[in-house]
């Protein structure tokens, strides 16, 4: 049995680490997670999440680690992720992303790890 991520998690304003890796989660990533201003780590790997990455995740100004690999996420990678100036780790591998790699990811000057393998990406934009 698969369950969605509760949008109410977006109300946990002081939350710094959210790890839901390897659960029976399905559906879309709730845009409400973009309200977690103190969040430093978001881990959602190895689930059955689908649909696009919500552009609201680009508002997570404290985020250092974003793990979304091994789901069924699709669509383009949102350019808004390029606003995550503190991001050090970005795992988007093994999903169904399409289109170009946003040029805005080049603004992630703190980035140490970028995994995009296992998608349907065509080229670097810009």
CSV table of N, CA and C in Angstrom, one decimal:
chain,number,residue,atom,x,y,z
A,1,UNK,N,0.8,-1.2,0.0
A,1,UNK,CA,0.0,0.0,0.0
A,1,UNK,C,0.9,1.2,0.0
A,2,UNK,N,0.6,2.1,-0.9
A,2,UNK,CA,1.4,3.4,-1.0
A,2,UNK,C,0.6,4.5,-0.5
A,3,UNK,N,1.3,5.5,0.1
A,3,UNK,CA,0.6,6.7,0.7
A,3,UNK,C,1.3,7.9,0.2
A,4,UNK,N,0.6,9.0,0.1
A,4,UNK,CA,1.2,10.3,-0.3
A,4,UNK,C,1.9,11.0,0.9
A,5,UNK,N,2.8,11.9,0.6
A,5,UNK,CA,3.4,12.7,1.6
A,5,UNK,C,2.4,13.7,2.1
A,6,UNK,N,2.2,13.8,3.4
A,6,UNK,CA,1.2,14.8,3.9
A,6,UNK,C,1.6,16.2,3.7
A,7,UNK,N,0.8,17.0,3.0
A,7,UNK,CA,1.1,18.4,2.8
A,7,UNK,C,1.3,19.2,4.2
A,8,UNK,N,0.7,18.7,5.2
A,8,UNK,CA,0.8,19.3,6.5
A,8,UNK,C,2.2,19.4,7.0
A,9,UNK,N,3.1,18.6,6.5
A,9,UNK,CA,4.5,18.7,6.9
A,9,UNK,C,5.1,20.0,6.6
A,10,UNK,N,4.5,20.8,5.7
A,10,UNK,CA,5.0,22.1,5.3
A,10,UNK,C,4.8,23.1,6.4
A,11,UNK,N,4.1,22.7,7.5
A,11,UNK,CA,3.8,23.6,8.7
A,11,UNK,C,4.9,23.5,9.7
A,12,UNK,N,5.8,22.6,9.5
A,12,UNK,CA,6.9,22.3,10.5
A,12,UNK,C,8.1,23.3,10.3
A,13,UNK,N,7.8,24.6,10.6
A,13,UNK,CA,8.7,25.7,10.3
A,13,UNK,C,10.1,25.5,10.8
A,14,UNK,N,10.3,24.9,11.9
A,14,UNK,CA,11.7,24.7,12.5
A,14,UNK,C,12.4,23.5,12.0
A,15,UNK,N,11.7,22.6,11.2
A,15,UNK,CA,12.3,21.4,10.8
A,15,UNK,C,13.6,21.6,10.0
A,16,UNK,N,14.7,20.9,10.4
A,16,UNK,CA,15.9,21.0,9.7
A,16,UNK,C,16.3,19.8,8.8
A,17,UNK,N,15.8,18.6,9.2
A,17,UNK,CA,16.1,17.4,8.4
A,17,UNK,C,14.8,16.6,8.2
A,18,UNK,N,14.5,16.3,7.0
A,18,UNK,CA,13.3,15.4,6.7
A,18,UNK,C,13.8,14.3,5.8
A,19,UNK,N,13.8,13.1,6.4
A,19,UNK,CA,14.2,11.9,5.6
A,19,UNK,C,13.1,10.9,5.6
A,20,UNK,N,12.6,10.7,4.4
A,20,UNK,CA,11.5,9.8,4.1
A,20,UNK,C,11.9,8.7,3.1
A,21,UNK,N,13.2,8.5,3.0
A,21,UNK,CA,13.8,7.5,2.1
A,21,UNK,C,13.2,6.1,2.3
A,22,UNK,N,13.0,5.4,1.2
A,22,UNK,CA,12.7,4.0,1.3
A,22,UNK,C,11.4,3.6,2.0
A,23,UNK,N,10.4,4.5,1.8
A,23,UNK,CA,9.1,4.2,2.3
A,23,UNK,C,8.1,3.8,1.2
A,24,UNK,N,6.9,3.7,1.5
A,24,UNK,CA,5.9,3.3,0.5
A,24,UNK,C,5.1,4.6,0.1
A,25,UNK,N,5.9,5.7,-0.3
A,25,UNK,CA,5.3,6.9,-0.6
A,25,UNK,C,5.0,7.0,-2.1
A,26,UNK,N,3.8,7.6,-2.4
A,26,UNK,CA,3.5,7.7,-3.8
A,26,UNK,C,2.8,9.1,-4.0
A,27,UNK,N,2.5,9.4,-5.3
A,27,UNK,CA,1.9,10.7,-5.6
A,27,UNK,C,3.0,11.8,-5.8
A,28,UNK,N,2.5,13.0,-5.8
A,28,UNK,CA,3.4,14.2,-6.1
A,28,UNK,C,4.1,14.7,-4.8
A,29,UNK,N,5.2,15.3,-5.0
A,29,UNK,CA,5.8,16.0,-3.8
A,29,UNK,C,5.0,17.3,-3.6
A,30,UNK,N,4.5,17.4,-2.3
A,30,UNK,CA,3.6,18.6,-2.1
A,30,UNK,C,4.4,19.9,-2.1
A,31,UNK,N,3.8,20.9,-2.8
A,31,UNK,CA,4.5,22.2,-2.9
A,31,UNK,C,4.7,22.8,-1.6
A,32,UNK,N,3.9,22.4,-0.6
A,32,UNK,CA,3.9,23.0,0.8
A,32,UNK,C,5.3,22.8,1.4
A,33,UNK,N,6.0,21.8,0.9
A,33,UNK,CA,7.4,21.5,1.5
A,33,UNK,C,8.3,22.7,1.2
A,34,UNK,N,8.0,23.5,0.2
A,34,UNK,CA,8.8,24.7,-0.1
A,34,UNK,C,8.7,25.8,1.0
A,35,UNK,N,7.8,25.6,2.0
A,35,UNK,CA,7.7,26.5,3.1
A,35,UNK,C,8.6,26.2,4.3
A,36,UNK,N,9.4,25.1,4.2
A,36,UNK,CA,10.2,24.7,5.3
A,36,UNK,C,11.5,25.5,5.2
A,37,UNK,N,11.5,26.7,5.7
A,37,UNK,CA,12.6,27.6,5.5
A,37,UNK,C,13.9,27.3,6.2
A,38,UNK,N,13.8,26.4,7.3
A,38,UNK,CA,15.0,26.0,8.1
A,38,UNK,C,15.5,24.7,7.6
A,39,UNK,N,14.9,24.1,6.6
A,39,UNK,CA,15.3,22.7,6.2
A,39,UNK,C,16.7,22.7,5.5
A,40,UNK,N,17.5,21.8,6.0
A,40,UNK,CA,18.9,21.6,5.5
A,40,UNK,C,19.0,20.4,4.6
A,41,UNK,N,18.2,19.3,5.0
A,41,UNK,CA,18.3,18.1,4.2
A,41,UNK,C,16.9,17.6,3.9
A,42,UNK,N,16.6,17.2,2.7
A,42,UNK,CA,15.4,16.6,2.3
A,42,UNK,C,15.7,15.3,1.5
A,43,UNK,N,15.3,14.2,2.1
A,43,UNK,CA,15.5,12.9,1.5
A,43,UNK,C,14.3,12.2,1.2
A,44,UNK,N,14.0,11.9,-0.1
A,44,UNK,CA,12.8,11.3,-0.6
A,44,UNK,C,13.2,10.1,-1.5
A,45,UNK,N,14.4,9.6,-1.4
A,45,UNK,CA,14.8,8.5,-2.4
A,45,UNK,C,14.1,7.2,-2.2
A,46,UNK,N,14.1,6.4,-3.2
A,46,UNK,CA,13.5,5.0,-3.2
A,46,UNK,C,12.1,5.0,-2.7
A,47,UNK,N,11.2,5.7,-3.4
A,47,UNK,CA,9.8,5.7,-3.2
A,47,UNK,C,9.1,5.5,-4.6
A,48,UNK,N,7.9,5.8,-4.7
A,48,UNK,CA,7.1,5.8,-5.9
A,48,UNK,C,6.5,7.2,-6.2
A,49,UNK,N,7.3,8.2,-5.9
A,49,UNK,CA,6.8,9.6,-6.2
A,49,UNK,C,6.8,9.8,-7.7
A,50,UNK,N,5.8,10.6,-8.1
A,50,UNK,CA,5.7,10.9,-9.6
A,50,UNK,C,5.4,12.4,-9.8
A,51,UNK,N,5.3,12.7,-11.0
A,51,UNK,CA,5.0,14.1,-11.4
A,51,UNK,C,6.3,15.0,-11.3
A,52,UNK,N,6.1,16.3,-11.5
A,52,UNK,CA,7.3,17.2,-11.5
A,52,UNK,C,7.8,17.5,-10.1
A,53,UNK,N,9.0,18.0,-10.0
A,53,UNK,CA,9.5,18.6,-8.8
A,53,UNK,C,8.8,20.0,-8.7
A,54,UNK,N,8.2,20.2,-7.5
A,54,UNK,CA,7.5,21.5,-7.4
A,54,UNK,C,8.5,22.7,-7.4
A,55,UNK,N,8.3,23.7,-8.2
A,55,UNK,CA,9.2,24.9,-8.2
A,55,UNK,C,9.4,25.5,-6.9
A,56,UNK,N,8.4,25.3,-6.0
A,56,UNK,CA,8.5,25.9,-4.6
A,56,UNK,C,9.7,25.4,-3.8
A,57,UNK,N,10.2,24.3,-4.2
A,57,UNK,CA,11.4,23.8,-3.5
A,57,UNK,C,12.6,24.7,-3.7
A,58,UNK,N,12.5,25.6,-4.7
A,58,UNK,CA,13.5,26.6,-4.9
A,58,UNK,C,13.5,27.7,-3.8
A,59,UNK,N,12.5,27.7,-2.9
A,59,UNK,CA,12.5,28.7,-1.8
A,59,UNK,C,13.2,28.2,-0.6
A,60,UNK,N,13.7,27.0,-0.6
A,60,UNK,CA,14.4,26.4,0.6
A,60,UNK,C,15.8,26.9,0.7
A,61,UNK,N,15.9,28.1,1.2
A,61,UNK,CA,17.2,28.9,1.2
A,61,UNK,C,18.3,28.3,2.0
A,62,UNK,N,17.9,27.5,3.0
A,62,UNK,CA,18.9,26.8,3.9
A,62,UNK,C,19.3,25.4,3.4
A,63,UNK,N,18.7,24.9,2.4
A,63,UNK,CA,18.9,23.6,2.0
A,63,UNK,C,20.3,23.3,1.5
A,64,UNK,N,20.9,22.2,2.0
A,64,UNK,CA,22.2,21.8,1.6
A,64,UNK,C,22.2,20.5,0.9
A,65,UNK,N,21.3,19.6,1.2
A,65,UNK,CA,21.2,18.3,0.6
A,65,UNK,C,19.8,18.0,0.1
A,66,UNK,N,19.7,17.7,-1.2
A,66,UNK,CA,18.4,17.3,-1.8
A,66,UNK,C,18.5,16.0,-2.5
A,67,UNK,N,17.9,15.0,-1.9
A,67,UNK,CA,17.9,13.6,-2.4
A,67,UNK,C,16.5,13.2,-3.0
A,68,UNK,N,16.4,13.1,-4.3
A,68,UNK,CA,15.2,12.7,-4.9
A,68,UNK,C,15.3,11.5,-5.9
A,69,UNK,N,16.4,10.8,-5.8
A,69,UNK,CA,16.7,9.7,-6.7
A,69,UNK,C,15.8,8.5,-6.5
A,70,UNK,N,15.8,7.7,-7.6
A,70,UNK,CA,15.1,6.4,-7.6
A,70,UNK,C,13.6,6.5,-7.2
A,71,UNK,N,12.9,7.4,-8.0
A,71,UNK,CA,11.5,7.6,-7.9
A,71,UNK,C,11.0,7.5,-9.3
A,72,UNK,N,9.8,8.0,-9.6
A,72,UNK,CA,9.2,8.1,-10.9
A,72,UNK,C,8.9,9.6,-11.3
A,73,UNK,N,9.7,10.5,-10.8
A,73,UNK,CA,9.5,11.9,-11.0
A,73,UNK,C,9.7,12.2,-12.5
A,74,UNK,N,9.0,13.2,-13.0
A,74,UNK,CA,9.1,13.4,-14.5
A,74,UNK,C,9.0,14.9,-14.8
A,75,UNK,N,9.0,15.2,-16.1
A,75,UNK,CA,9.0,16.6,-16.5
A,75,UNK,C,10.4,17.2,-16.5
A,76,UNK,N,10.4,18.5,-16.8
A,76,UNK,CA,11.7,19.1,-16.7
A,76,UNK,C,12.2,19.4,-15.3
A,77,UNK,N,13.5,19.5,-15.1
A,77,UNK,CA,14.1,19.9,-13.9
A,77,UNK,C,13.8,21.4,-13.7
A,78,UNK,N,13.2,21.8,-12.6
A,78,UNK,CA,12.8,23.2,-12.5
A,78,UNK,C,14.0,24.1,-12.4
A,79,UNK,N,14.0,25.2,-13.1
A,79,UNK,CA,15.1,26.2,-13.0
A,79,UNK,C,15.3,26.8,-11.7
A,80,UNK,N,14.2,26.8,-10.9
A,80,UNK,CA,14.2,27.4,-9.6
A,80,UNK,C,15.1,26.8,-8.6
A,81,UNK,N,15.5,25.5,-8.9
A,81,UNK,CA,16.5,24.9,-8.0
A,81,UNK,C,17.9,25.6,-8.1
A,82,UNK,N,18.1,26.4,-9.1
A,82,UNK,CA,19.3,27.2,-9.2
A,82,UNK,C,19.4,28.3,-8.2
A,83,UNK,N,18.3,28.5,-7.5
A,83,UNK,CA,18.3,29.6,-6.4
A,83,UNK,C,18.8,29.0,-5.1
A,84,UNK,N,19.1,27.7,-5.0
A,84,UNK,CA,19.5,27.1,-3.7
A,84,UNK,C,21.0,27.3,-3.5
A,85,UNK,N,21.3,28.5,-3.1
A,85,UNK,CA,22.7,28.9,-3.1
A,85,UNK,C,23.6,28.1,-2.1
A,86,UNK,N,23.0,27.4,-1.1
A,86,UNK,CA,23.8,26.7,-0.1
A,86,UNK,C,23.8,25.2,-0.5
A,87,UNK,N,23.2,24.8,-1.6
A,87,UNK,CA,23.1,23.4,-1.9
A,87,UNK,C,24.4,22.8,-2.2
A,88,UNK,N,24.7,21.7,-1.6
A,88,UNK,CA,26.0,20.9,-1.8
A,88,UNK,C,25.8,19.6,-2.5
A,89,UNK,N,24.6,19.0,-2.3
A,89,UNK,CA,24.3,17.7,-2.9
A,89,UNK,C,23.0,17.7,-3.6
A,90,UNK,N,22.9,17.3,-4.8
A,90,UNK,CA,21.7,17.2,-5.6
A,90,UNK,C,21.7,15.9,-6.3
A,91,UNK,N,20.8,15.0,-5.8
A,91,UNK,CA,20.7,13.6,-6.4
A,91,UNK,C,19.3,13.6,-7.1
A,92,UNK,N,19.3,13.6,-8.4
A,92,UNK,CA,18.0,13.4,-9.2
A,92,UNK,C,18.1,12.2,-10.1
A,93,UNK,N,19.0,11.3,-9.9
A,93,UNK,CA,19.2,10.2,-10.8
A,93,UNK,C,18.1,9.2,-10.7
A,94,UNK,N,18.0,8.4,-11.7
A,94,UNK,CA,17.1,7.3,-11.8
A,94,UNK,C,15.6,7.7,-11.6
A,95,UNK,N,15.2,8.6,-12.4
A,95,UNK,CA,13.8,9.1,-12.5
A,95,UNK,C,13.4,9.2,-14.0
A,96,UNK,N,12.5,10.0,-14.3
A,96,UNK,CA,12.0,10.1,-15.7
A,96,UNK,C,12.0,11.5,-16.2
A,97,UNK,N,13.0,12.3,-15.7
A,97,UNK,CA,13.1,13.7,-16.1
A,97,UNK,C,13.5,13.8,-17.6
A,98,UNK,N,12.9,14.8,-18.3
A,98,UNK,CA,13.1,15.1,-19.7
A,98,UNK,C,13.5,16.5,-19.9
A,99,UNK,N,13.9,16.8,-21.2
A,99,UNK,CA,14.3,18.1,-21.5
A,99,UNK,C,15.7,18.4,-21.3
A,100,UNK,N,16.0,19.7,-21.2
A,100,UNK,CA,17.4,20.1,-21.0
A,100,UNK,C,17.7,20.3,-19.5
A,101,UNK,N,19.0,20.3,-19.2
A,101,UNK,CA,19.5,20.5,-17.9
A,101,UNK,C,19.5,22.1,-17.7
A,102,UNK,N,18.8,22.6,-16.8
A,102,UNK,CA,18.7,24.1,-16.7
A,102,UNK,C,20.0,24.8,-16.5
A,103,UNK,N,20.3,25.8,-17.2
A,103,UNK,CA,21.5,26.6,-17.1
A,103,UNK,C,21.7,27.1,-15.7
A,104,UNK,N,20.5,27.4,-15.0
A,104,UNK,CA,20.5,27.9,-13.6
A,104,UNK,C,21.2,27.0,-12.6
A,105,UNK,N,21.3,25.7,-12.9
A,105,UNK,CA,22.1,24.9,-12.0
A,105,UNK,C,23.6,25.3,-12.0
A,106,UNK,N,24.0,26.0,-13.0
A,106,UNK,CA,25.4,26.5,-13.0
A,106,UNK,C,25.6,27.6,-11.9
A,107,UNK,N,24.5,28.1,-11.3
A,107,UNK,CA,24.7,29.1,-10.3
A,107,UNK,C,24.9,28.5,-8.9
A,108,UNK,N,24.9,27.2,-8.8
A,108,UNK,CA,25.0,26.4,-7.5
A,108,UNK,C,26.5,26.3,-7.2
A,109,UNK,N,27.1,27.4,-6.8
A,109,UNK,CA,28.6,27.4,-6.6
A,109,UNK,C,29.0,26.6,-5.4
A,110,UNK,N,28.1,26.2,-4.5
A,110,UNK,CA,28.5,25.4,-3.3
A,110,UNK,C,28.4,23.9,-3.6
A,111,UNK,N,27.8,23.6,-4.8
A,111,UNK,CA,27.5,22.2,-5.2
A,111,UNK,C,28.8,21.3,-5.3
A,112,UNK,N,28.7,20.2,-4.6
A,112,UNK,CA,29.8,19.2,-4.5
A,112,UNK,C,29.4,17.9,-5.3
A,113,UNK,N,28.1,17.5,-5.2
A,113,UNK,CA,27.7,16.3,-5.9
A,113,UNK,C,26.4,16.6,-6.7
A,114,UNK,N,26.5,16.2,-8.0
A,114,UNK,CA,25.3,16.3,-8.9
A,114,UNK,C,25.1,15.0,-9.6
A,115,UNK,N,24.1,14.3,-9.4
A,115,UNK,CA,23.8,13.0,-10.0
A,115,UNK,C,22.5,13.2,-10.9
A,116,UNK,N,22.7,13.1,-12.2
A,116,UNK,CA,21.5,13.2,-13.1
A,116,UNK,C,21.4,11.9,-14.0
A,117,UNK,N,22.2,10.9,-13.7
A,117,UNK,CA,22.2,9.7,-14.6
A,117,UNK,C,20.8,9.0,-14.4
A,118,UNK,N,20.5,8.2,-15.5
A,118,UNK,CA,19.3,7.4,-15.5
A,118,UNK,C,18.0,8.2,-15.7
A,119,UNK,N,18.1,9.3,-16.5
A,119,UNK,CA,16.9,10.1,-16.9
A,119,UNK,C,16.9,10.2,-18.4
A,120,UNK,N,16.0,11.0,-18.9
A,120,UNK,CA,15.9,11.2,-20.4
A,120,UNK,C,16.3,12.6,-20.7
A,121,UNK,N,17.3,13.2,-20.1
A,121,UNK,CA,17.8,14.5,-20.3
A,121,UNK,C,18.6,14.6,-21.6
A,122,UNK,N,18.4,15.7,-22.3
A,122,UNK,CA,19.0,15.8,-23.7
A,122,UNK,C,20.3,16.6,-23.7
A,123,UNK,N,20.3,17.8,-23.0
A,123,UNK,CA,21.5,18.6,-23.1
A,123,UNK,C,21.5,19.7,-22.1
A,124,UNK,N,22.5,20.4,-22.0
A,124,UNK,CA,22.6,21.6,-21.1
A,124,UNK,C,22.0,22.8,-21.7
A,125,UNK,N,21.1,23.4,-21.0
A,125,UNK,CA,20.4,24.6,-21.6
A,125,UNK,C,21.4,25.8,-21.5
A,126,UNK,N,21.2,26.8,-22.4
A,126,UNK,CA,22.0,28.0,-22.3
A,126,UNK,C,23.0,28.0,-23.3
